[in-house]
PDB file of C-alpha atoms and ligand atoms in Angstrom:
ATOM      1  CA  MET A   1       0.010   0.049   0.026  1.00 48.00           C
ATOM      2  CA  PRO A   2       1.418   3.373  -0.962  1.00 50.00           C
ATOM      3  CA  SER A   3       1.656   5.887   1.995  1.00 52.00           C
ATOM      4  CA  ASN A   4      -0.783   8.925   2.008  1.00 54.00           C
ATOM      5  CA  PRO A   5       0.665  11.739  -0.148  1.00 52.00           C
ATOM      6  CA  GLU A   6       1.461  14.765   1.977  1.00 56.00           C
ATOM      7  CA  PRO A   7      -1.208  17.439   1.975  1.00 52.00           C
ATOM      8  CA  VAL A   8      -1.074  20.128  -0.504  1.00 54.00           C
ATOM      9  CA  ALA A   9      -1.445  23.643   0.784  1.00 57.00           C
ATOM     10  CA  GLY A  10      -4.747  25.236  -0.482  1.00 56.00           C
ATOM     11  CA  LEU A  11      -6.413  21.884  -0.825  1.00 58.00           C
ATOM     12  CA  ALA A  12      -9.203  20.829   1.363  1.00 59.00           C
ATOM     13  CA  PRO A  13      -7.935  18.233   3.880  1.00 55.00           C
ATOM     14  CA  ALA A  14      -8.617  14.446   2.817  1.00 57.00           C
ATOM     15  CA  PRO A  15     -11.818  13.239   4.561  1.00 60.00           C
ATOM     16  CA  GLU A  16      -9.938  10.943   6.843  1.00 63.00           C
ATOM     17  CA  ASP A  17      -8.149  13.961   8.277  1.00 71.00           C
ATOM     18  CA  VAL A  18     -11.454  15.513   9.200  1.00 87.00           C
ATOM     19  CA  ALA A  19     -12.435  14.531  12.705  1.00 92.00           C
ATOM     20  CA  ALA A  20     -16.087  13.784  13.271  1.00 94.00           C
ATOM     21  CA  VAL A  21     -15.945  16.092  16.269  1.00 96.00           C
ATOM     22  CA  ASP A  22     -13.115  18.615  16.779  1.00 97.00           C
ATOM     23  CA  VAL A  23     -13.147  20.750  19.874  1.00 97.00           C
ATOM     24  CA  SER A  24     -10.501  23.377  20.409  1.00 97.00           C
ATOM     25  CA  GLU A  25      -9.852  25.440  23.693  1.00 97.00           C
ATOM     26  CA  LEU A  26     -13.593  25.339  24.308  1.00 97.00           C
ATOM     27  CA  GLU A  27     -14.879  27.267  27.215  1.00 96.00           C
ATOM     28  CA  HIS A  28     -18.319  28.129  28.245  1.00 97.00           C
ATOM     29  CA  VAL A  29     -19.846  30.683  30.746  1.00 96.00           C
ATOM     30  CA  TYR A  30     -23.434  30.835  31.615  1.00 96.00           C
ATOM     31  CA  GLY A  31     -24.719  34.568  32.549  1.00 92.00           C
ATOM     32  CA  ASP A  32     -22.418  37.451  33.267  1.00 91.00           C
ATOM     33  CA  GLY A  33     -20.972  39.794  35.933  1.00 89.00           C
ATOM     34  CA  ARG A  34     -21.264  38.415  39.564  1.00 90.00           C
ATOM     35  CA  SER A  35     -23.789  35.845  38.542  1.00 91.00           C
ATOM     36  CA  ALA A  36     -21.605  34.195  35.884  1.00 94.00           C
ATOM     37  CA  VAL A  37     -20.868  30.552  36.105  1.00 93.00           C
ATOM     38  CA  THR A  38     -18.143  28.901  34.197  1.00 94.00           C
ATOM     39  CA  ALA A  39     -19.568  25.695  33.426  1.00 95.00           C
ATOM     40  CA  LEU A  40     -16.776  24.056  31.161  1.00 95.00           C
ATOM     41  CA  GLY A  41     -13.212  24.273  29.934  1.00 86.00           C
ATOM     42  CA  PRO A  42     -10.938  25.015  28.360  1.00 95.00           C
ATOM     43  CA  ILE A  43     -11.091  21.684  26.738  1.00 96.00           C
ATOM     44  CA  SER A  44      -9.706  20.468  23.588  1.00 97.00           C
ATOM     45  CA  LEU A  45     -10.760  17.242  22.115  1.00 96.00           C
ATOM     46  CA  ARG A  46     -10.514  15.252  18.684  1.00 97.00           C
ATOM     47  CA  VAL A  47     -13.147  12.462  17.976  1.00 96.00           C
ATOM     48  CA  PRO A  48     -11.995  10.391  15.094  1.00 94.00           C
ATOM     49  CA  THR A  49     -14.771   8.963  12.709  1.00 94.00           C
ATOM     50  CA  GLY A  50     -16.157   5.662  14.055  1.00 93.00           C
ATOM     51  CA  SER A  51     -15.106   6.066  17.814  1.00 95.00           C
ATOM     52  CA  PHE A  52     -17.523   5.857  20.629  1.00 97.00           C
ATOM     53  CA  LEU A  53     -16.429   8.563  23.166  1.00 98.00           C
ATOM     54  CA  VAL A  54     -17.828   8.354  26.527  1.00 98.00           C
ATOM     55  CA  ILE A  55     -17.475  11.432  28.673  1.00 98.00           C
ATOM     56  CA  VAL A  56     -17.770  10.675  32.643  1.00 96.00           C
ATOM     57  CA  GLY A  57     -17.883  13.084  35.370  1.00 93.00           C
ATOM     58  CA  ALA A  58     -19.758  14.150  38.536  1.00 91.00           C
ATOM     59  CA  SER A  59     -23.018  15.824  38.348  1.00 91.00           C
ATOM     60  CA  GLY A  60     -22.649  19.643  37.447  1.00 91.00           C
ATOM     61  CA  CYS A  61     -19.161  19.176  35.766  1.00 92.00           C
ATOM     62  CA  GLY A  62     -20.614  20.498  32.411  1.00 94.00           C
ATOM     63  CA  LYS A  63     -21.184  17.253  30.474  1.00 95.00           C
ATOM     64  CA  SER A  64     -24.572  18.428  28.981  1.00 96.00           C
ATOM     65  CA  THR A  65     -22.990  21.680  28.380  1.00 96.00           C
ATOM     66  CA  LEU A  66     -20.215  19.894  26.258  1.00 97.00           C
ATOM     67  CA  LEU A  67     -22.978  18.048  24.431  1.00 96.00           C
ATOM     68  CA  ARG A  68     -24.993  20.920  23.730  1.00 96.00           C
ATOM     69  CA  LEU A  69     -21.951  22.915  22.349  1.00 97.00           C
ATOM     70  CA  ILE A  70     -21.174  19.789  19.945  1.00 97.00           C
ATOM     71  CA  ALA A  71     -25.006  19.740  18.893  1.00 96.00           C
ATOM     72  CA  GLY A  72     -24.866  23.412  18.200  1.00 95.00           C
ATOM     73  CA  PHE A  73     -27.758  24.129  20.619  1.00 95.00           C
ATOM     74  CA  GLU A  74     -25.394  26.555  22.500  1.00 94.00           C
ATOM     75  CA  ARG A  75     -22.737  28.935  21.002  1.00 95.00           C
ATOM     76  CA  PRO A  76     -19.314  28.612  23.040  1.00 96.00           C
ATOM     77  CA  THR A  77     -18.139  31.653  25.005  1.00 96.00           C
ATOM     78  CA  SER A  78     -14.589  31.103  23.562  1.00 97.00           C
ATOM     79  CA  GLY A  79     -12.984  28.351  21.478  1.00 97.00           C
ATOM     80  CA  THR A  80     -14.325  26.443  18.636  1.00 97.00           C
ATOM     81  CA  VAL A  81     -16.318  23.436  17.926  1.00 97.00           C
ATOM     82  CA  ARG A  82     -16.326  21.698  14.453  1.00 96.00           C
ATOM     83  CA  THR A  83     -18.509  18.555  13.507  1.00 96.00           C
ATOM     84  CA  GLY A  84     -17.222  16.850  10.273  1.00 93.00           C
ATOM     85  CA  GLY A  85     -15.111  20.072   9.581  1.00 93.00           C
ATOM     86  CA  GLU A  86     -18.039  22.489  10.021  1.00 94.00           C
ATOM     87  CA  GLU A  87     -19.699  24.611  12.594  1.00 95.00           C
ATOM     88  CA  PRO A  88     -22.401  22.552  14.178  1.00 95.00           C
ATOM     89  CA  VAL A  89     -26.123  23.535  13.089  1.00 93.00           C
ATOM     90  CA  PRO A  90     -28.855  22.272  15.501  1.00 91.00           C
ATOM     91  CA  GLY A  91     -30.915  19.438  13.992  1.00 85.00           C
ATOM     92  CA  ARG A  92     -28.323  18.881  11.304  1.00 86.00           C
ATOM     93  CA  GLY A  93     -25.507  16.422  11.217  1.00 85.00           C
ATOM     94  CA  ALA A  94     -26.237  14.769  14.578  1.00 93.00           C
ATOM     95  CA  GLY A  95     -28.986  12.699  16.186  1.00 93.00           C
ATOM     96  CA  VAL A  96     -29.391  13.493  19.697  1.00 94.00           C
ATOM     97  CA  VAL A  97     -30.691  11.336  22.448  1.00 95.00           C
ATOM     98  CA  PHE A  98     -31.818  13.103  25.956  1.00 93.00           C
ATOM     99  CA  GLN A  99     -32.300  11.512  29.478  1.00 90.00           C
ATOM    100  CA  GLN A 100     -36.060  11.699  28.790  1.00 90.00           C
ATOM    101  CA  PRO A 101     -37.229  10.491  25.488  1.00 90.00           C
ATOM    102  CA  ARG A 102     -38.884  13.305  23.508  1.00 92.00           C
ATOM    103  CA  LEU A 103     -41.596  11.550  21.532  1.00 96.00           C
ATOM    104  CA  PHE A 104     -45.043  12.183  20.136  1.00 95.00           C
ATOM    105  CA  PRO A 105     -47.153  10.234  22.672  1.00 93.00           C
ATOM    106  CA  TRP A 106     -50.326  10.185  20.401  1.00 92.00           C
ATOM    107  CA  LYS A 107     -48.475   8.619  17.581  1.00 96.00           C
ATOM    108  CA  THR A 108     -47.482   5.048  17.156  1.00 97.00           C
ATOM    109  CA  VAL A 109     -43.979   3.625  17.663  1.00 98.00           C
ATOM    110  CA  GLY A 110     -43.680   3.351  14.021  1.00 98.00           C
ATOM    111  CA  GLY A 111     -45.254   6.748  13.452  1.00 97.00           C
ATOM    112  CA  ASN A 112     -42.502   8.437  15.634  1.00 97.00           C
ATOM    113  CA  VAL A 113     -39.749   6.815  13.513  1.00 97.00           C
ATOM    114  CA  ASP A 114     -41.588   7.726  10.194  1.00 97.00           C
ATOM    115  CA  LEU A 115     -41.789  11.242  11.341  1.00 96.00           C
ATOM    116  CA  ALA A 116     -38.037  11.467  11.978  1.00 95.00           C
ATOM    117  CA  LEU A 117     -37.376  10.001   8.536  1.00 96.00           C
ATOM    118  CA  ARG A 118     -39.860  12.823   7.140  1.00 95.00           C
ATOM    119  CA  TYR A 119     -37.963  15.573   8.725  1.00 92.00           C
ATOM    120  CA  ALA A 120     -34.808  14.106   7.442  1.00 91.00           C
ATOM    121  CA  GLY A 121     -36.275  14.346   3.844  1.00 93.00           C
ATOM    122  CA  VAL A 122     -36.664  10.622   3.251  1.00 95.00           C
ATOM    123  CA  PRO A 123     -39.490  10.143   0.530  1.00 96.00           C
ATOM    124  CA  LYS A 124     -42.691   8.101   1.517  1.00 96.00           C
ATOM    125  CA  PRO A 125     -41.855   4.836  -0.313  1.00 96.00           C
ATOM    126  CA  GLU A 126     -38.344   4.667   1.150  1.00 96.00           C
ATOM    127  CA  ARG A 127     -39.766   5.408   4.496  1.00 97.00           C
ATOM    128  CA  ALA A 128     -42.136   2.485   4.444  1.00 96.00           C
ATOM    129  CA  ARG A 129     -39.037   0.296   3.973  1.00 96.00           C
ATOM    130  CA  ARG A 130     -36.934   1.986   6.426  1.00 96.00           C
ATOM    131  CA  VAL A 131     -39.232   2.364   9.476  1.00 97.00           C
ATOM    132  CA  PRO A 132     -39.450  -1.583  10.194  1.00 97.00           C
ATOM    133  CA  GLU A 133     -35.577  -1.740   9.299  1.00 95.00           C
ATOM    134  CA  LEU A 134     -34.947   0.907  12.080  1.00 94.00           C
ATOM    135  CA  LEU A 135     -37.412  -0.812  14.398  1.00 96.00           C
ATOM    136  CA  GLU A 136     -35.810  -4.128  13.877  1.00 93.00           C
ATOM    137  CA  ARG A 137     -32.358  -2.759  14.708  1.00 90.00           C
ATOM    138  CA  VAL A 138     -33.588  -1.427  18.109  1.00 92.00           C
ATOM    139  CA  GLY A 139     -35.500  -4.438  18.927  1.00 92.00           C
ATOM    140  CA  LEU A 140     -39.013  -2.959  18.556  1.00 94.00           C
ATOM    141  CA  HIS A 141     -40.398  -4.643  15.470  1.00 92.00           C
ATOM    142  CA  ASP A 142     -43.149  -6.363  17.754  1.00 95.00           C
ATOM    143  CA  VAL A 143     -44.578  -3.129  18.926  1.00 97.00           C
ATOM    144  CA  ALA A 144     -44.589  -1.078  15.801  1.00 97.00           C
ATOM    145  CA  ASP A 145     -48.428  -0.139  16.024  1.00 97.00           C
ATOM    146  CA  ARG A 146     -48.590   0.475  19.784  1.00 97.00           C
ATOM    147  CA  ARG A 147     -48.948   4.296  21.084  1.00 97.00           C
ATOM    148  CA  ILE A 148     -46.020   5.631  22.896  1.00 96.00           C
ATOM    149  CA  TRP A 149     -48.013   5.659  26.221  1.00 93.00           C
ATOM    150  CA  GLN A 150     -48.670   1.786  25.730  1.00 95.00           C
ATOM    151  CA  ILE A 151     -44.844   0.858  25.829  1.00 96.00           C
ATOM    152  CA  SER A 152     -42.225   0.729  28.760  1.00 94.00           C
ATOM    153  CA  GLY A 153     -39.763   3.441  29.493  1.00 94.00           C
ATOM    154  CA  GLY A 154     -36.914   1.222  28.071  1.00 94.00           C
ATOM    155  CA  GLN A 155     -38.879   0.955  24.915  1.00 95.00           C
ATOM    156  CA  GLN A 156     -39.465   4.496  24.644  1.00 96.00           C
ATOM    157  CA  GLN A 157     -35.843   5.104  24.891  1.00 94.00           C
ATOM    158  CA  ARG A 158     -35.261   2.649  22.107  1.00 94.00           C
ATOM    159  CA  VAL A 159     -37.718   4.742  19.857  1.00 96.00           C
ATOM    160  CA  ALA A 160     -35.730   7.764  20.761  1.00 95.00           C
ATOM    161  CA  ILE A 161     -32.399   5.860  19.498  1.00 94.00           C
ATOM    162  CA  ALA A 162     -34.379   4.744  16.405  1.00 93.00           C
ATOM    163  CA  ARG A 163     -35.166   8.295  15.642  1.00 94.00           C
ATOM    164  CA  ALA A 164     -31.743   9.543  16.246  1.00 92.00           C
ATOM    165  CA  LEU A 165     -30.389   6.835  13.684  1.00 92.00           C
ATOM    166  CA  ALA A 166     -33.189   7.812  11.123  1.00 93.00           C
ATOM    167  CA  GLY A 167     -31.472  10.998   9.971  1.00 86.00           C
ATOM    168  CA  ASP A 168     -28.301   9.013   8.669  1.00 79.00           C
ATOM    169  CA  ASP A 169     -26.326  11.688  10.535  1.00 88.00           C
ATOM    170  CA  PRO A 170     -22.740  10.530  10.994  1.00 90.00           C
ATOM    171  CA  LEU A 171     -22.856  11.658  14.627  1.00 95.00           C
ATOM    172  CA  LEU A 172     -24.877  10.249  17.590  1.00 96.00           C
ATOM    173  CA  LEU A 173     -25.095  12.544  20.754  1.00 97.00           C
ATOM    174  CA  LEU A 174     -26.492  10.847  23.792  1.00 97.00           C
ATOM    175  CA  ASP A 175     -26.997  12.690  27.014  1.00 97.00           C
ATOM    176  CA  GLU A 176     -27.361  10.167  30.102  1.00 96.00           C
ATOM    177  CA  PRO A 177     -30.021   8.320  27.919  1.00 95.00           C
ATOM    178  CA  PHE A 178     -30.288   5.401  30.284  1.00 94.00           C
ATOM    179  CA  ALA A 179     -30.238   7.060  33.535  1.00 93.00           C
ATOM    180  CA  ALA A 180     -33.876   6.754  34.422  1.00 90.00           C
ATOM    181  CA  LEU A 181     -33.999   2.943  33.760  1.00 91.00           C
ATOM    182  CA  ASP A 182     -33.909   0.178  35.976  1.00 91.00           C
ATOM    183  CA  ALA A 183     -30.544  -1.601  36.098  1.00 92.00           C
ATOM    184  CA  LEU A 184     -31.652  -4.714  34.095  1.00 91.00           C
ATOM    185  CA  THR A 185     -33.370  -2.486  31.257  1.00 91.00           C
ATOM    186  CA  ARG A 186     -30.229  -0.348  31.250  1.00 93.00           C
ATOM    187  CA  GLU A 187     -27.812  -3.326  30.793  1.00 94.00           C
ATOM    188  CA  ARG A 188     -29.970  -4.350  27.800  1.00 91.00           C
ATOM    189  CA  LEU A 189     -30.089  -1.085  26.322  1.00 92.00           C
ATOM    190  CA  GLN A 190     -26.327  -0.506  26.808  1.00 95.00           C
ATOM    191  CA  GLU A 191     -25.577  -3.836  25.090  1.00 94.00           C
ATOM    192  CA  ASP A 192     -27.782  -3.049  21.970  1.00 91.00           C
ATOM    193  CA  LEU A 193     -26.483   0.503  21.747  1.00 94.00           C
ATOM    194  CA  ARG A 194     -22.859  -1.051  21.659  1.00 95.00           C
ATOM    195  CA  ARG A 195     -23.863  -3.429  18.943  1.00 92.00           C
ATOM    196  CA  VAL A 196     -25.730  -0.685  16.810  1.00 91.00           C
ATOM    197  CA  SER A 197     -23.101   1.648  17.049  1.00 92.00           C
ATOM    198  CA  THR A 198     -20.586  -0.887  15.842  1.00 91.00           C
ATOM    199  CA  GLU A 199     -22.912  -2.254  13.116  1.00 90.00           C
ATOM    200  CA  THR A 200     -23.810   1.247  11.682  1.00 89.00           C
ATOM    201  CA  GLY A 201     -20.342   2.836  12.154  1.00 90.00           C
ATOM    202  CA  ARG A 202     -21.740   5.794  13.831  1.00 92.00           C
ATOM    203  CA  THR A 203     -19.496   8.048  15.835  1.00 96.00           C
ATOM    204  CA  SER A 204     -20.971   8.552  19.224  1.00 97.00           C
ATOM    205  CA  VAL A 205     -20.430  10.873  22.046  1.00 98.00           C
ATOM    206  CA  PHE A 206     -22.131   9.548  25.061  1.00 98.00           C
ATOM    207  CA  VAL A 207     -22.364  11.420  28.589  1.00 97.00           C
ATOM    208  CA  THR A 208     -22.845   9.512  32.042  1.00 96.00           C
ATOM    209  CA  HIS A 209     -21.919   9.625  35.582  1.00 92.00           C
ATOM    210  CA  SER A 210     -21.502   5.696  35.596  1.00 95.00           C
ATOM    211  CA  VAL A 211     -18.111   4.242  35.529  1.00 96.00           C
ATOM    212  CA  ASP A 212     -19.483   0.800  34.535  1.00 95.00           C
ATOM    213  CA  GLU A 213     -21.516   2.251  31.616  1.00 96.00           C
ATOM    214  CA  ALA A 214     -18.376   4.120  30.498  1.00 97.00           C
ATOM    215  CA  VAL A 215     -15.995   1.098  30.412  1.00 97.00           C
ATOM    216  CA  PHE A 216     -18.849  -1.119  28.666  1.00 97.00           C
ATOM    217  CA  LEU A 217     -19.686   1.244  25.989  1.00 97.00           C
ATOM    218  CA  GLY A 218     -16.568   3.353  25.369  1.00 97.00           C
ATOM    219  CA  SER A 219     -13.827   2.767  22.825  1.00 97.00           C
ATOM    220  CA  ARG A 220     -12.625   5.790  24.606  1.00 97.00           C
ATOM    221  CA  VAL A 221     -13.167   7.348  27.822  1.00 98.00           C
ATOM    222  CA  VAL A 222     -12.635  11.025  28.880  1.00 97.00           C
ATOM    223  CA  VAL A 223     -13.102  11.807  32.497  1.00 97.00           C
ATOM    224  CA  LEU A 224     -13.903  15.539  33.330  1.00 95.00           C
ATOM    225  CA  THR A 225     -12.937  17.382  36.453  1.00 93.00           C
ATOM    226  CA  HIS A 226     -15.476  19.152  38.800  1.00 91.00           C
ATOM    227  CA  ARG A 227     -16.946  22.222  37.382  1.00 89.00           C
ATOM    228  CA  PRO A 228     -15.566  23.819  35.166  1.00 92.00           C
ATOM    229  CA  GLY A 229     -15.038  20.560  33.457  1.00 92.00           C
ATOM    230  CA  ARG A 230     -11.574  19.967  32.047  1.00 94.00           C
ATOM    231  CA  ILE A 231      -9.972  16.666  30.881  1.00 96.00           C
ATOM    232  CA  ALA A 232      -8.602  14.737  34.011  1.00 95.00           C
ATOM    233  CA  LEU A 233      -8.077  11.510  32.102  1.00 95.00           C
ATOM    234  CA  ASP A 234      -8.319  10.379  28.374  1.00 97.00           C
ATOM    235  CA  LEU A 235      -8.057   6.757  27.856  1.00 96.00           C
ATOM    236  CA  GLU A 236      -8.180   4.417  24.915  1.00 96.00           C
ATOM    237  CA  VAL A 237     -10.363   1.449  26.232  1.00 95.00           C
ATOM    238  CA  GLY A 238      -9.006  -1.166  23.817  1.00 91.00           C
ATOM    239  CA  LEU A 239     -11.627  -3.817  24.616  1.00 94.00           C
ATOM    240  CA  PRO A 240     -12.956  -5.971  21.578  1.00 92.00           C
ATOM    241  CA  ARG A 241     -15.928  -4.369  19.825  1.00 92.00           C
ATOM    242  CA  THR A 242     -17.275  -7.575  18.274  1.00 91.00           C
ATOM    243  CA  GLY A 243     -16.996 -11.399  18.774  1.00 92.00           C
ATOM    244  CA  LEU A 244     -17.587 -11.461  22.591  1.00 94.00           C
ATOM    245  CA  GLU A 245     -21.093 -11.772  24.478  1.00 94.00           C
ATOM    246  CA  PRO A 246     -21.508  -9.044  26.951  1.00 94.00           C
ATOM    247  CA  ASP A 247     -21.144 -11.223  29.955  1.00 95.00           C
ATOM    248  CA  GLU A 248     -17.736 -12.467  28.570  1.00 96.00           C
ATOM    249  CA  LEU A 249     -16.770  -8.905  27.858  1.00 95.00           C
ATOM    250  CA  ARG A 250     -17.405  -7.795  31.394  1.00 95.00           C
ATOM    251  CA  ALA A 251     -15.725 -10.805  32.765  1.00 96.00           C
ATOM    252  CA  LEU A 252     -12.354  -9.920  31.085  1.00 97.00           C
ATOM    253  CA  PRO A 253      -9.391  -8.880  33.482  1.00 96.00           C
ATOM    254  CA  GLU A 254      -8.881  -5.806  31.585  1.00 96.00           C
ATOM    255  CA  TYR A 255     -12.608  -4.701  32.139  1.00 97.00           C
ATOM    256  CA  ALA A 256     -12.010  -4.796  35.865  1.00 96.00           C
ATOM    257  CA  ALA A 257      -8.741  -3.062  35.616  1.00 97.00           C
ATOM    258  CA  LEU A 258     -10.497  -0.297  33.547  1.00 97.00           C
ATOM    259  CA  ARG A 259     -13.256  -0.009  35.861  1.00 97.00           C
ATOM    260  CA  THR A 260     -10.606   0.472  38.785  1.00 97.00           C
ATOM    261  CA  THR A 261      -8.542   3.235  36.600  1.00 96.00           C
ATOM    262  CA  ILE A 262     -11.626   5.035  35.725  1.00 96.00           C
ATOM    263  CA  GLY A 263     -13.419   4.902  39.025  1.00 95.00           C
ATOM    264  CA  HIS A 264     -10.275   6.148  40.684  1.00 95.00           C
ATOM    265  CA  ALA A 265      -9.912   8.998  38.219  1.00 95.00           C
ATOM    266  CA  VAL A 266     -13.688  10.079  38.669  1.00 93.00           C
ATOM    267  CA  ARG A 267     -13.412   9.926  42.493  1.00 91.00           C
ATOM    268  CA  THR A 268     -10.130  12.124  42.377  1.00 90.00           C
ATOM    269  CA  ALA A 269     -11.728  14.570  39.930  1.00 86.00           C
ATOM    270  CA  ALA A 270     -14.841  15.026  42.257  1.00 78.00           C
ATOM    271  CA  ALA A 271     -12.668  15.463  45.199  1.00 76.00           C
ATOM    272  CA  LEU A 272     -11.179  18.472  43.591  1.00 67.00           C
ATOM    273  CA  GLU A 273     -14.646  20.152  44.588  1.00 56.00           C
ATOM    274  CA  GLY A 274     -14.078  23.287  46.605  1.00 41.00           C
ATOM    275  CA  GLU A 275     -10.602  23.844  45.085  1.00 45.00           C
ATOM    276  CA  THR A 276     -11.964  24.708  41.653  1.00 44.00           C
ATOM    277  CA  ARG A 277     -14.776  26.867  42.786  1.00 42.00           C
TER     278      ARG A 277
HETATM  279  P1  ADP B 301     -23.740  18.147  33.872  1.00 91.25           P
HETATM  280  O1  ADP B 301     -24.455  17.965  32.774  1.00 91.25           O
HETATM  281  O2  ADP B 301     -22.265  17.507  34.050  1.00 91.25           O
HETATM  282  O3  ADP B 301     -24.364  17.784  35.184  1.00 91.25           O
HETATM  283  P2  ADP B 301     -24.225  20.777  33.168  1.00 91.25           P
HETATM  284  O4  ADP B 301     -23.552  21.001  31.825  1.00 91.25           O
HETATM  285  O5  ADP B 301     -25.724  20.734  32.955  1.00 91.25           O
HETATM  286  O6  ADP B 301     -23.545  19.568  34.002  1.00 91.25           O
HETATM  287  O7  ADP B 301     -24.046  22.238  34.023  1.00 91.25           O
HETATM  288  C1  ADP B 301     -22.706  22.558  34.281  1.00 91.25           C
HETATM  289  C2  ADP B 301     -22.876  23.933  35.354  1.00 91.25           C
HETATM  290  O8  ADP B 301     -23.389  24.849  34.419  1.00 91.25           O
HETATM  291  C3  ADP B 301     -23.838  23.792  36.409  1.00 91.25           C
HETATM  292  O9  ADP B 301     -23.306  24.254  37.602  1.00 91.25           O
HETATM  293  C4  ADP B 301     -25.017  23.895  36.083  1.00 91.25           C
HETATM  294  O10 ADP B 301     -25.830  24.579  37.314  1.00 91.25           O
HETATM  295  C5  ADP B 301     -24.651  25.381  35.236  1.00 91.25           C
HETATM  296  N1  ADP B 301     -25.542  25.551  34.224  1.00 91.25           N
HETATM  297  C6  ADP B 301     -26.110  24.712  33.306  1.00 91.25           C
HETATM  298  N2  ADP B 301     -26.776  25.238  32.365  1.00 91.25           N
HETATM  299  C7  ADP B 301     -27.106  26.642  32.801  1.00 91.25           C
HETATM  300  C8  ADP B 301     -27.858  27.579  32.302  1.00 91.25           C
HETATM  301  N3  ADP B 301     -28.640  27.547  31.243  1.00 91.25           N
HETATM  302  N4  ADP B 301     -27.714  28.849  33.056  1.00 91.25           N
HETATM  303  C9  ADP B 301     -26.928  28.950  34.054  1.00 91.25           C
HETATM  304  N5  ADP B 301     -26.275  27.902  34.605  1.00 91.25           N
HETATM  305  C10 ADP B 301     -26.364  26.793  33.922  1.00 91.25           C
HETATM  306 MG1   MG B 302     -26.234  16.644  32.351  1.00 91.25          MG
END
């Protein structure tokens, strides 16, 4: 294989050089004057295409702020955010999943996914084909005709994930999507999300305060300090993404070692409380 040629000045960079997310010297302050709250940063982070980045940190350290900046919902006070090389535009380029699923309760499960495809500009005949495909992917093919209020919280979150996948956006942004679910449902959804992200090749940025969730899901884990969130630890996880059953993965000695390392970093970062205020 020939090596890649040197980039030529004045030409656009090759697609593989453009990170899915590129955050540089990013800082965010809410309010101004005496009531100003520095929520985040400065923070710099490059997320290569196809990775599954998990951001872990204590409550209030700026995780949601970081995700909202990446989604383009919020403009940074200073520094820059680029997704796929461009300034992020809300509703374009990224599927977003929140802690509480944001769905249309009077519509069916299939209807909710269909609507997301419609927003994405997918024509009707193609939507008819893709709705069952997306439902199958998130394990909801049996409940396509139920109304949202007729399914469980875990299933509702699956609908939210299907909707986020509908746009075909290269990026998935997830803000503690499983935090309100019971432990067993949460594990199932983690397992399915891990599989789906690998199968679809989406770049994911997932926010959580659970160390377990971070180790299980992440191909890379970044631990944030107490507010204003800065990077306390940036770790490539290196566990296999395919070929192992979830329980086999959790039983690996490396898995336990990662939990210890990341858990320690989260506790140390949280202990900085008071010094950083
Ligand atoms: P996390 O998601 O890690 O819990 P957030 O990003 O929600 O943290 O918040 C970080 C800090 O910024 C917190 O101290 C929070 O109170 C503050 N904050 C978040 N959103 C706003 C806002 N809209 N206005 C003022 N302060 C905010
Ligand atoms: Mg949050």
